[in-house]
Amino acid sequence: YQLVLRRDAEDGPVIHEGPVIAVGDEWNASNRAPIDITSVITAADRARGWVDIFASGIVHACLAGLGHFPTWLHEGLAQKLSGETLTPYQRQLVHQMAESGQLPKLENLSQTWARMSATHATVAYSTALAAIELFYKYHRGVGARNLLRNPQMLAQIQSDLDRRLHR
């Protein structure tokens, strides 16, 4: 894919041009050239949270370049690596849904998230981020890099994270 960023005015929004980089949950990462957005992003952009959007997209592209991974892992890592943490509301939501038996298992978070209702999307993103936070807490020795390079470990780790999420 091609990532082109431009501004129409000095303080105007950063505009992304180029082909769509996502179709459903499939990401095109065939371009191995580094993406440098530092010359375009300003402090005001960072304050607005625009950098998080780019960081998240870059994480998705990198993951797709390494192999095929479940949606929850894509979304959880994208959130975590772009600086997000669970809010108290999200933490409470995941806890309450787990207690009531309504929290989806990670393997069931595989549909196209763009088609979810706002409520289901909040649950899915919160669950994915909660799973990644648990991964970093309980599987720190494995680390994300090793997991991505050894995807055969994913089923066991996913099972453990589901068990921890559904306590």
GROMACS .gro file of N, CA and C in nm:
model
  501
    1TYR      N    1   0.083  -0.118   0.000
    1TYR     CA    2   0.000   0.000   0.000
    1TYR      C    3   0.087   0.123   0.000
    2GLN      N    4   0.024   0.234  -0.015
    2GLN     CA    5   0.096   0.361  -0.019
    2GLN      C    6   0.035   0.452   0.086
    3LEU      N    7   0.117   0.513   0.168
    3LEU     CA    8   0.070   0.606   0.268
    3LEU      C    9   0.121   0.744   0.231
    4VAL      N   10   0.029   0.832   0.194
    4VAL     CA   11   0.064   0.968   0.159
    4VAL      C   12  -0.011   1.060   0.252
    5LEU      N   13   0.061   1.147   0.320
    5LEU     CA   14  -0.001   1.241   0.412
    5LEU      C   15   0.023   1.382   0.360
    6ARG      N   16  -0.078   1.466   0.368
    6ARG     CA   17  -0.062   1.603   0.323
    6ARG      C   18  -0.151   1.694   0.408
    7ARG      N   19  -0.125   1.822   0.398
    7ARG     CA   20  -0.207   1.925   0.461
    7ARG      C   21  -0.245   2.026   0.353
    8ASP      N   22  -0.368   2.075   0.358
    8ASP     CA   23  -0.410   2.181   0.267
    8ASP      C   24  -0.380   2.318   0.325
    9ALA      N   25  -0.362   2.325   0.455
    9ALA     CA   26  -0.329   2.450   0.523
    9ALA      C   27  -0.229   2.418   0.634
   10GLU      N   28  -0.153   2.517   0.676
   10GLU     CA   29  -0.049   2.494   0.776
   10GLU      C   30  -0.104   2.429   0.903
   11ASP      N   31  -0.222   2.472   0.947
   11ASP     CA   32  -0.281   2.414   1.068
   11ASP      C   33  -0.399   2.324   1.036
   12GLY      N   34  -0.413   2.284   0.910
   12GLY     CA   35  -0.524   2.199   0.867
   12GLY      C   36  -0.502   2.055   0.907
   13PRO      N   37  -0.604   1.974   0.886
   13PRO     CA   38  -0.593   1.833   0.923
   13PRO      C   39  -0.495   1.758   0.834
   14VAL      N   40  -0.441   1.649   0.887
   14VAL     CA   41  -0.357   1.561   0.809
   14VAL      C   42  -0.452   1.475   0.726
   15ILE      N   43  -0.429   1.472   0.597
   15ILE     CA   44  -0.518   1.399   0.507
   15ILE      C   45  -0.442   1.279   0.451
   16HIS      N   46  -0.504   1.163   0.458
   16HIS     CA   47  -0.445   1.041   0.405
   16HIS      C   48  -0.496   1.021   0.264
   17GLU      N   49  -0.404   1.000   0.171
   17GLU     CA   50  -0.440   0.969   0.034
   17GLU      C   51  -0.386   0.832   0.000
   18GLY      N   52  -0.444   0.770  -0.096
   18GLY     CA   53  -0.392   0.643  -0.142
   18GLY      C   54  -0.495   0.533  -0.128
   19PRO      N   55  -0.457   0.414  -0.169
   19PRO     CA   56  -0.550   0.301  -0.165
   19PRO      C   57  -0.592   0.267  -0.023
   20VAL      N   58  -0.707   0.209  -0.011
   20VAL     CA   59  -0.753   0.161   0.119
   20VAL      C   60  -0.660   0.050   0.162
   21ILE      N   61  -0.616   0.054   0.287
   21ILE     CA   62  -0.520  -0.048   0.332
   21ILE      C   63  -0.587  -0.163   0.404
   22ALA      N   64  -0.719  -0.154   0.425
   22ALA     CA   65  -0.787  -0.262   0.494
   22ALA      C   66  -0.913  -0.299   0.419
   23VAL      N   67  -0.935  -0.428   0.405
   23VAL     CA   68  -1.060  -0.479   0.352
   23VAL      C   69  -1.109  -0.579   0.455
   24GLY      N   70  -1.212  -0.541   0.529
   24GLY     CA   71  -1.253  -0.625   0.641
   24GLY      C   72  -1.141  -0.629   0.741
   25ASP      N   73  -1.097  -0.749   0.774
   25ASP     CA   74  -0.989  -0.765   0.870
   25ASP      C   75  -0.858  -0.807   0.804
   26GLU      N   76  -0.852  -0.799   0.671
   26GLU     CA   77  -0.730  -0.834   0.601
   26GLU      C   78  -0.651  -0.708   0.571
   27TRP      N   79  -0.524  -0.708   0.605
   27TRP     CA   80  -0.439  -0.590   0.589
   27TRP      C   81  -0.334  -0.618   0.485
   28ASN      N   82  -0.309  -0.521   0.400
   28ASN     CA   83  -0.210  -0.533   0.295
   28ASN      C   84  -0.079  -0.474   0.345
   29ALA      N   85   0.021  -0.558   0.361
   29ALA     CA   86   0.150  -0.510   0.411
   29ALA      C   87   0.262  -0.547   0.315
   30SER      N   88   0.235  -0.544   0.185
   30SER     CA   89   0.337  -0.585   0.089
   30SER      C   90   0.447  -0.481   0.073
   31ASN      N   91   0.421  -0.358   0.110
   31ASN     CA   92   0.523  -0.253   0.100
   31ASN      C   93   0.611  -0.259   0.224
   32ARG      N   94   0.737  -0.290   0.206
   32ARG     CA   95   0.830  -0.304   0.319
   32ARG      C   96   0.907  -0.174   0.348
   33ALA      N   97   0.881  -0.069   0.271
   33ALA     CA   98   0.953   0.056   0.292
   33ALA      C   99   0.909   0.121   0.422
   34PRO      N  100   1.002   0.182   0.495
   34PRO     CA  101   0.965   0.249   0.620
   34PRO      C  102   0.868   0.364   0.596
   35ILE      N  103   0.782   0.388   0.690
   35ILE     CA  104   0.687   0.497   0.682
   35ILE      C  105   0.728   0.601   0.785
   36ASP      N  106   0.758   0.721   0.739
   36ASP     CA  107   0.798   0.828   0.829
   36ASP      C  108   0.693   0.938   0.823
   37ILE      N  109   0.622   0.956   0.935
   37ILE     CA  110   0.518   1.059   0.939
   37ILE      C  111   0.560   1.178   1.025
   38THR      N  112   0.682   1.176   1.074
   38THR     CA  113   0.724   1.280   1.168
   38THR      C  114   0.726   1.419   1.108
   39SER      N  115   0.751   1.430   0.979
   39SER     CA  116   0.757   1.562   0.917
   39SER      C  117   0.618   1.623   0.899
   40VAL      N  118   0.515   1.543   0.912
   40VAL     CA  119   0.379   1.590   0.887
   40VAL      C  120   0.302   1.611   1.017
   41ILE      N  121   0.333   1.535   1.119
   41ILE     CA  122   0.257   1.539   1.245
   41ILE      C  123   0.310   1.651   1.334
   42THR      N  124   0.219   1.730   1.387
   42THR     CA  125   0.257   1.841   1.475
   42THR      C  126   0.215   1.809   1.619
   43ALA      N  127   0.256   1.894   1.711
   43ALA     CA  128   0.214   1.877   1.851
   43ALA      C  129   0.063   1.886   1.863
   44ALA      N  130   0.002   1.973   1.783
   44ALA     CA  131  -0.145   1.985   1.786
   44ALA      C  132  -0.211   1.855   1.741
   45ASP      N  133  -0.151   1.787   1.642
   45ASP     CA  134  -0.205   1.658   1.597
   45ASP      C  135  -0.198   1.556   1.711
   46ARG      N  136  -0.085   1.555   1.780
   46ARG     CA  137  -0.069   1.462   1.892
   46ARG      C  138  -0.174   1.490   1.999
   47ALA      N  139  -0.199   1.617   2.026
   47ALA     CA  140  -0.299   1.653   2.127
   47ALA      C  141  -0.439   1.608   2.085
   48ARG      N  142  -0.465   1.608   1.955
   48ARG     CA  143  -0.596   1.564   1.905
   48ARG      C  144  -0.607   1.413   1.900
   49GLY      N  145  -0.497   1.340   1.918
   49GLY     CA  146  -0.499   1.195   1.914
   49GLY      C  147  -0.479   1.137   1.775
   50TRP      N  148  -0.441   1.218   1.677
   50TRP     CA  149  -0.426   1.169   1.541
   50TRP      C  150  -0.310   1.073   1.527
   51VAL      N  151  -0.207   1.088   1.606
   51VAL     CA  152  -0.092   0.999   1.596
   51VAL      C  153  -0.132   0.858   1.632
   52ASP      N  154  -0.223   0.844   1.728
   52ASP     CA  155  -0.269   0.711   1.768
   52ASP      C  156  -0.330   0.636   1.651
   53ILE      N  157  -0.404   0.707   1.567
   53ILE     CA  158  -0.468   0.644   1.452
   53ILE      C  159  -0.361   0.590   1.357
   54PHE      N  160  -0.259   0.670   1.329
   54PHE     CA  161  -0.152   0.626   1.240
   54PHE      C  162  -0.074   0.512   1.303
   55ALA      N  163  -0.043   0.523   1.431
   55ALA     CA  164   0.032   0.418   1.500
   55ALA      C  165  -0.044   0.287   1.495
   56SER      N  166  -0.174   0.293   1.518
   56SER     CA  167  -0.256   0.173   1.514
   56SER      C  168  -0.253   0.110   1.375
   57GLY      N  169  -0.268   0.191   1.273
   57GLY     CA  170  -0.264   0.139   1.136
   57GLY      C  171  -0.131   0.077   1.100
   58ILE      N  172  -0.024   0.137   1.147
   58ILE     CA  173   0.108   0.084   1.119
   58ILE      C  174   0.128  -0.049   1.191
   59VAL      N  175   0.077  -0.061   1.313
   59VAL     CA  176   0.085  -0.189   1.385
   59VAL      C  177   0.012  -0.297   1.307
   60HIS      N  178  -0.108  -0.266   1.258
   60HIS     CA  179  -0.184  -0.364   1.179
   60HIS      C  180  -0.105  -0.406   1.055
   61ALA      N  181  -0.046  -0.312   0.986
   61ALA     CA  182   0.029  -0.343   0.865
   61ALA      C  183   0.150  -0.432   0.897
   62CYS      N  184   0.219  -0.401   1.004
   62CYS     CA  185   0.335  -0.482   1.044
   62CYS      C  186   0.293  -0.624   1.081
   63LEU      N  187   0.185  -0.637   1.156
   63LEU     CA  188   0.137  -0.771   1.194
   63LEU      C  189   0.100  -0.852   1.071
   64ALA      N  190   0.032  -0.788   0.976
   64ALA     CA  191  -0.008  -0.859   0.855
   64ALA      C  192   0.114  -0.904   0.776
   65GLY      N  193   0.221  -0.827   0.782
   65GLY     CA  194   0.344  -0.865   0.713
   65GLY      C  195   0.413  -0.985   0.775
   66LEU      N  196   0.384  -1.010   0.903
   66LEU     CA  197   0.447  -1.122   0.973
   66LEU      C  198   0.369  -1.252   0.962
   67GLY      N  199   0.241  -1.245   0.925
   67GLY     CA  200   0.160  -1.366   0.914
   67GLY      C  201   0.014  -1.337   0.938
   68HIS      N  202  -0.062  -1.443   0.954
   68HIS     CA  203  -0.206  -1.430   0.978
   68HIS      C  204  -0.232  -1.450   1.128
   69PHE      N  205  -0.287  -1.347   1.191
   69PHE     CA  206  -0.314  -1.351   1.334
   69PHE      C  207  -0.460  -1.317   1.359
   70PRO      N  208  -0.515  -1.366   1.470
   70PRO     CA  209  -0.656  -1.338   1.499
   70PRO      C  210  -0.683  -1.190   1.521
   71THR      N  211  -0.805  -1.152   1.494
   71THR     CA  212  -0.845  -1.012   1.503
   71THR      C  213  -0.821  -0.955   1.642
   72TRP      N  214  -0.850  -1.033   1.747
   72TRP     CA  215  -0.831  -0.980   1.882
   72TRP      C  216  -0.685  -0.942   1.906
   73LEU      N  217  -0.592  -1.020   1.849
   73LEU     CA  218  -0.451  -0.991   1.867
   73LEU      C  219  -0.413  -0.865   1.790
   74HIS      N  220  -0.462  -0.854   1.667
   74HIS     CA  221  -0.439  -0.732   1.588
   74HIS      C  222  -0.488  -0.609   1.665
   75GLU      N  223  -0.613  -0.613   1.704
   75GLU     CA  224  -0.674  -0.495   1.767
   75GLU      C  225  -0.614  -0.466   1.904
   76GLY      N  226  -0.590  -0.570   1.983
   76GLY     CA  227  -0.532  -0.551   2.116
   76GLY      C  228  -0.392  -0.492   2.109
   77LEU      N  229  -0.308  -0.549   2.023
   77LEU     CA  230  -0.172  -0.496   2.008
   77LEU      C  231  -0.171  -0.355   1.948
   78ALA      N  232  -0.259  -0.331   1.852
   78ALA     CA  233  -0.266  -0.198   1.792
   78ALA      C  234  -0.302  -0.093   1.898
   79GLN      N  235  -0.397  -0.128   1.984
   79GLN     CA  236  -0.434  -0.034   2.091
   79GLN      C  237  -0.318  -0.015   2.188
   80LYS      N  238  -0.261  -0.125   2.234
   80LYS     CA  239  -0.154  -0.121   2.334
   80LYS      C  240  -0.032  -0.045   2.281
   81LEU      N  241   0.009  -0.076   2.158
   81LEU     CA  242   0.130  -0.016   2.103
   81LEU      C  243   0.109   0.126   2.055
   82SER      N  244  -0.016   0.171   2.049
   82SER     CA  245  -0.040   0.312   2.019
   82SER      C  246  -0.068   0.390   2.147
   83GLY      N  247  -0.042   0.325   2.262
   83GLY     CA  248  -0.044   0.396   2.389
   83GLY      C  249  -0.172   0.389   2.470
   84GLU      N  250  -0.268   0.308   2.426
   84GLU     CA  251  -0.393   0.301   2.499
   84GLU      C  252  -0.384   0.205   2.618
   85THR      N  253  -0.463   0.232   2.719
   85THR     CA  254  -0.481   0.142   2.832
   85THR      C  255  -0.631   0.134   2.859
   86LEU      N  256  -0.671   0.029   2.926
   86LEU     CA  257  -0.813   0.015   2.960
   86LEU      C  258  -0.856   0.130   3.050
   87THR      N  259  -0.969   0.188   3.016
   87THR     CA  260  -1.027   0.290   3.104
   87THR      C  261  -1.099   0.218   3.218
   88PRO      N  262  -1.128   0.286   3.326
   88PRO     CA  263  -1.206   0.221   3.433
   88PRO      C  264  -1.339   0.166   3.381
   89TYR      N  265  -1.404   0.240   3.289
   89TYR     CA  266  -1.530   0.192   3.232
   89TYR      C  267  -1.509   0.060   3.157
   90GLN      N  268  -1.405   0.054   3.073
   90GLN     CA  269  -1.378  -0.068   2.996
   90GLN      C  270  -1.344  -0.185   3.088
   91ARG      N  271  -1.265  -0.158   3.190
   91ARG     CA  272  -1.227  -0.263   3.284
   91ARG      C  273  -1.352  -0.319   3.355
   92GLN      N  274  -1.440  -0.229   3.397
   92GLN     CA  275  -1.563  -0.270   3.463
   92GLN      C  276  -1.654  -0.347   3.367
   93LEU      N  277  -1.663  -0.300   3.243
   93LEU     CA  278  -1.745  -0.367   3.142
   93LEU      C  279  -1.699  -0.511   3.121
   94VAL      N  280  -1.569  -0.530   3.102
   94VAL     CA  281  -1.515  -0.665   3.081
   94VAL      C  282  -1.542  -0.752   3.202
   95HIS      N  283  -1.520  -0.697   3.321
   95HIS     CA  284  -1.542  -0.773   3.445
   95HIS      C  285  -1.689  -0.813   3.458
   96GLN      N  286  -1.781  -0.720   3.439
   96GLN     CA  287  -1.923  -0.749   3.453
   96GLN      C  288  -1.971  -0.851   3.349
   97MET      N  289  -1.924  -0.836   3.227
   97MET     CA  290  -1.965  -0.932   3.124
   97MET      C  291  -1.909  -1.071   3.152
   98ALA      N  292  -1.787  -1.077   3.204
   98ALA     CA  293  -1.729  -1.206   3.240
   98ALA      C  294  -1.809  -1.271   3.352
   99GLU      N  295  -1.843  -1.192   3.454
   99GLU     CA  296  -1.922  -1.246   3.567
   99GLU      C  297  -2.058  -1.297   3.523
  100SER      N  298  -2.119  -1.231   3.426
  100SER     CA  299  -2.253  -1.271   3.381
  100SER      C  300  -2.248  -1.375   3.270
  101GLY      N  301  -2.127  -1.418   3.230
  101GLY     CA  302  -2.114  -1.519   3.126
  101GLY      C  303  -2.137  -1.465   2.985
  102GLN      N  304  -2.134  -1.334   2.968
  102GLN     CA  305  -2.161  -1.274   2.837
  102GLN      C  306  -2.036  -1.226   2.763
  103LEU      N  307  -1.920  -1.236   2.825
  103LEU     CA  308  -1.798  -1.192   2.759
  103LEU      C  309  -1.761  -1.293   2.651
  104PRO      N  310  -1.743  -1.247   2.527
  104PRO     CA  311  -1.708  -1.342   2.421
  104PRO      C  312  -1.568  -1.399   2.439
  105LYS      N  313  -1.551  -1.523   2.396
  105LYS     CA  314  -1.418  -1.582   2.394
  105LYS      C  315  -1.338  -1.514   2.284
  106LEU      N  316  -1.208  -1.511   2.302
  106LEU     CA  317  -1.122  -1.444   2.205
  106LEU      C  318  -1.138  -1.502   2.065
  107GLU      N  319  -1.149  -1.633   2.056
  107GLU     CA  320  -1.163  -1.696   1.924
  107GLU      C  321  -1.291  -1.654   1.853
  108ASN      N  322  -1.389  -1.604   1.928
  108ASN     CA  323  -1.515  -1.560   1.869
  108ASN      C  324  -1.511  -1.412   1.826
  109LEU      N  325  -1.400  -1.347   1.851
  109LEU     CA  326  -1.386  -1.207   1.811
  109LEU      C  327  -1.318  -1.201   1.674
  110SER      N  328  -1.374  -1.270   1.578
  110SER     CA  329  -1.308  -1.279   1.448
  110SER      C  330  -1.387  -1.220   1.333
  111GLN      N  331  -1.508  -1.176   1.358
  111GLN     CA  332  -1.585  -1.118   1.248
  111GLN      C  333  -1.529  -0.981   1.212
  112THR      N  334  -1.578  -0.926   1.103
  112THR     CA  335  -1.535  -0.792   1.063
  112THR      C  336  -1.588  -0.692   1.164
  113TRP      N  337  -1.501  -0.628   1.234
  113TRP     CA  338  -1.541  -0.539   1.342
  113TRP      C  339  -1.611  -0.415   1.292
  114ALA      N  340  -1.586  -0.377   1.168
  114ALA     CA  341  -1.649  -0.257   1.112
  114ALA      C  342  -1.801  -0.272   1.104
  115ARG      N  343  -1.851  -0.393   1.103
  115ARG     CA  344  -1.995  -0.418   1.092
  115ARG      C  345  -2.064  -0.432   1.227
  116MET      N  346  -1.990  -0.417   1.335
  116MET     CA  347  -2.047  -0.432   1.469
  116MET      C  348  -2.125  -0.308   1.509
  117SER      N  349  -2.222  -0.330   1.597
  117SER     CA  350  -2.290  -0.215   1.658
  117SER      C  351  -2.191  -0.146   1.750
  118ALA      N  352  -2.223  -0.025   1.790
  118ALA     CA  353  -2.134   0.049   1.880
  118ALA      C  354  -2.110  -0.027   2.010
  119THR      N  355  -2.215  -0.088   2.062
  119THR     CA  356  -2.203  -0.163   2.188
  119THR      C  357  -2.112  -0.284   2.171
  120HIS      N  358  -2.135  -0.361   2.065
  120HIS     CA  359  -2.052  -0.480   2.042
  120HIS      C  360  -1.907  -0.441   2.014
  121ALA      N  361  -1.887  -0.331   1.943
  121ALA     CA  362  -1.751  -0.285   1.914
  121ALA      C  363  -1.680  -0.246   2.043
  122THR      N  364  -1.750  -0.178   2.133
  122THR     CA  365  -1.690  -0.140   2.261
  122THR      C  366  -1.647  -0.264   2.338
  123VAL      N  367  -1.733  -0.364   2.340
  123VAL     CA  368  -1.700  -0.489   2.409
  123VAL      C  369  -1.580  -0.557   2.342
  124ALA      N  370  -1.581  -0.563   2.209
  124ALA     CA  371  -1.473  -0.632   2.137
  124ALA      C  372  -1.339  -0.562   2.158
  125TYR      N  373  -1.334  -0.431   2.140
  125TYR     CA  374  -1.209  -0.358   2.159
  125TYR      C  375  -1.161  -0.365   2.304
  126SER      N  376  -1.254  -0.355   2.398
  126SER     CA  377  -1.218  -0.364   2.540
  126SER      C  378  -1.165  -0.501   2.574
  127THR      N  379  -1.228  -0.605   2.521
  127THR     CA  380  -1.184  -0.742   2.547
  127THR      C  381  -1.046  -0.767   2.487
  128ALA      N  382  -1.024  -0.719   2.366
  128ALA     CA  383  -0.894  -0.736   2.301
  128ALA      C  384  -0.783  -0.666   2.380
  129LEU      N  385  -0.810  -0.545   2.424
  129LEU     CA  386  -0.709  -0.472   2.500
  129LEU      C  387  -0.687  -0.537   2.637
  130ALA      N  388  -0.794  -0.583   2.701
  130ALA     CA  389  -0.780  -0.653   2.829
  130ALA      C  390  -0.695  -0.779   2.812
  131ALA      N  391  -0.716  -0.851   2.703
  131ALA     CA  392  -0.638  -0.973   2.677
  131ALA      C  393  -0.490  -0.939   2.660
  132ILE      N  394  -0.460  -0.833   2.587
  132ILE     CA  395  -0.321  -0.794   2.565
  132ILE      C  396  -0.257  -0.746   2.697
  133GLU      N  397  -0.334  -0.674   2.778
  133GLU     CA  398  -0.279  -0.633   2.908
  133GLU      C  399  -0.248  -0.755   2.993
  134LEU      N  400  -0.334  -0.858   2.989
  134LEU     CA  401  -0.306  -0.982   3.062
  134LEU      C  402  -0.186  -1.054   3.002
  135PHE      N  403  -0.174  -1.051   2.871
  135PHE     CA  404  -0.059  -1.113   2.805
  135PHE      C  405   0.071  -1.051   2.857
  136TYR      N  406   0.076  -0.919   2.859
  136TYR     CA  407   0.197  -0.852   2.907
  136TYR      C  408   0.221  -0.877   3.056
  137LYS      N  409   0.116  -0.899   3.131
  137LYS     CA  410   0.132  -0.925   3.275
  137LYS      C  411   0.177  -1.068   3.302
  138TYR      N  412   0.114  -1.166   3.236
  138TYR     CA  413   0.140  -1.307   3.269
  138TYR      C  414   0.231  -1.379   3.170
  139HIS      N  415   0.257  -1.321   3.056
  139HIS     CA  416   0.341  -1.387   2.956
  139HIS      C  417   0.455  -1.295   2.912
  140ARG      N  418   0.499  -1.214   3.004
  140ARG     CA  419   0.607  -1.119   2.977
  140ARG      C  420   0.732  -1.191   2.926
  141GLY      N  421   0.758  -1.310   2.978
  141GLY     CA  422   0.875  -1.386   2.936
  141GLY      C  423   0.869  -1.428   2.790
  142VAL      N  424   0.749  -1.447   2.738
  142VAL     CA  425   0.732  -1.481   2.597
  142VAL      C  426   0.752  -1.355   2.514
  143GLY      N  427   0.679  -1.252   2.548
  143GLY     CA  428   0.686  -1.125   2.476
  143GLY      C  429   0.615  -1.131   2.343
  144ALA      N  430   0.568  -1.016   2.299
  144ALA     CA  431   0.494  -1.007   2.174
  144ALA      C  432   0.580  -1.048   2.055
  145ARG      N  433   0.703  -1.006   2.054
  145ARG     CA  434   0.792  -1.039   1.941
  145ARG      C  435   0.806  -1.190   1.924
  146ASN      N  436   0.832  -1.260   2.033
  146ASN     CA  437   0.846  -1.406   2.025
  146ASN      C  438   0.715  -1.472   1.985
  147LEU      N  439   0.604  -1.422   2.037
  147LEU     CA  440   0.474  -1.479   2.001
  147LEU      C  441   0.449  -1.464   1.851
  148LEU      N  442   0.478  -1.347   1.797
  148LEU     CA  443   0.453  -1.323   1.655
  148LEU      C  444   0.546  -1.405   1.566
  149ARG      N  445   0.664  -1.435   1.614
  149ARG     CA  446   0.759  -1.516   1.536
  149ARG      C  447   0.736  -1.666   1.557
  150ASN      N  448   0.658  -1.702   1.658
  150ASN     CA  449   0.628  -1.842   1.688
  150ASN      C  450   0.477  -1.859   1.707
  151PRO      N  451   0.401  -1.843   1.600
  151PRO     CA  452   0.254  -1.845   1.612
  151PRO      C  453   0.197  -1.977   1.662
  152GLN      N  454   0.276  -2.083   1.662
  152GLN     CA  455   0.228  -2.211   1.715
  152GLN      C  456   0.200  -2.200   1.866
  153MET      N  457   0.255  -2.098   1.931
  153MET     CA  458   0.231  -2.076   2.075
  153MET      C  459   0.097  -2.007   2.101
  154LEU      N  460   0.036  -1.953   1.997
  154LEU     CA  461  -0.082  -1.868   2.013
  154LEU      C  462  -0.200  -1.941   2.074
  155ALA      N  463  -0.228  -2.063   2.032
  155ALA     CA  464  -0.346  -2.135   2.082
  155ALA      C  465  -0.339  -2.153   2.234
  156GLN      N  466  -0.223  -2.192   2.285
  156GLN     CA  467  -0.207  -2.212   2.429
  156GLN      C  468  -0.219  -2.079   2.504
  157ILE      N  469  -0.159  -1.976   2.452
  157ILE     CA  470  -0.166  -1.845   2.518
  157ILE      C  471  -0.308  -1.789   2.512
  158GLN      N  472  -0.373  -1.805   2.397
  158GLN     CA  473  -0.511  -1.759   2.384
  158GLN      C  474  -0.601  -1.830   2.484
  159SER      N  475  -0.582  -1.958   2.501
  159SER     CA  476  -0.661  -2.034   2.597
  159SER      C  477  -0.638  -1.983   2.739
  160ASP      N  478  -0.513  -1.957   2.774
  160ASP     CA  479  -0.482  -1.903   2.907
  160ASP      C  480  -0.544  -1.765   2.927
  161LEU      N  481  -0.535  -1.680   2.825
  161LEU     CA  482  -0.593  -1.546   2.837
  161LEU      C  483  -0.745  -1.553   2.851
  162ASP      N  484  -0.808  -1.641   2.775
  162ASP     CA  485  -0.953  -1.659   2.790
  162ASP      C  486  -0.988  -1.702   2.932
  163ARG      N  487  -0.911  -1.796   2.985
  163ARG     CA  488  -0.937  -1.843   3.122
  163ARG      C  489  -0.925  -1.727   3.221
  164ARG      N  490  -0.824  -1.645   3.204
  164ARG     CA  491  -0.804  -1.532   3.294
  164ARG      C  492  -0.912  -1.425   3.276
  165LEU      N  493  -0.955  -1.403   3.154
  165LEU     CA  494  -1.060  -1.304   3.127
  165LEU      C  495  -1.194  -1.348   3.185
  166HIS      N  496  -1.221  -1.476   3.183
  166HIS     CA  497  -1.353  -1.528   3.224
  166HIS      C  498  -1.360  -1.570   3.369
  167ARG      N  499  -1.262  -1.533   3.449
  167ARG     CA  500  -1.266  -1.564   3.594
  167ARG      C  501  -1.372  -1.484   3.661
   0.00000   0.00000   0.00000
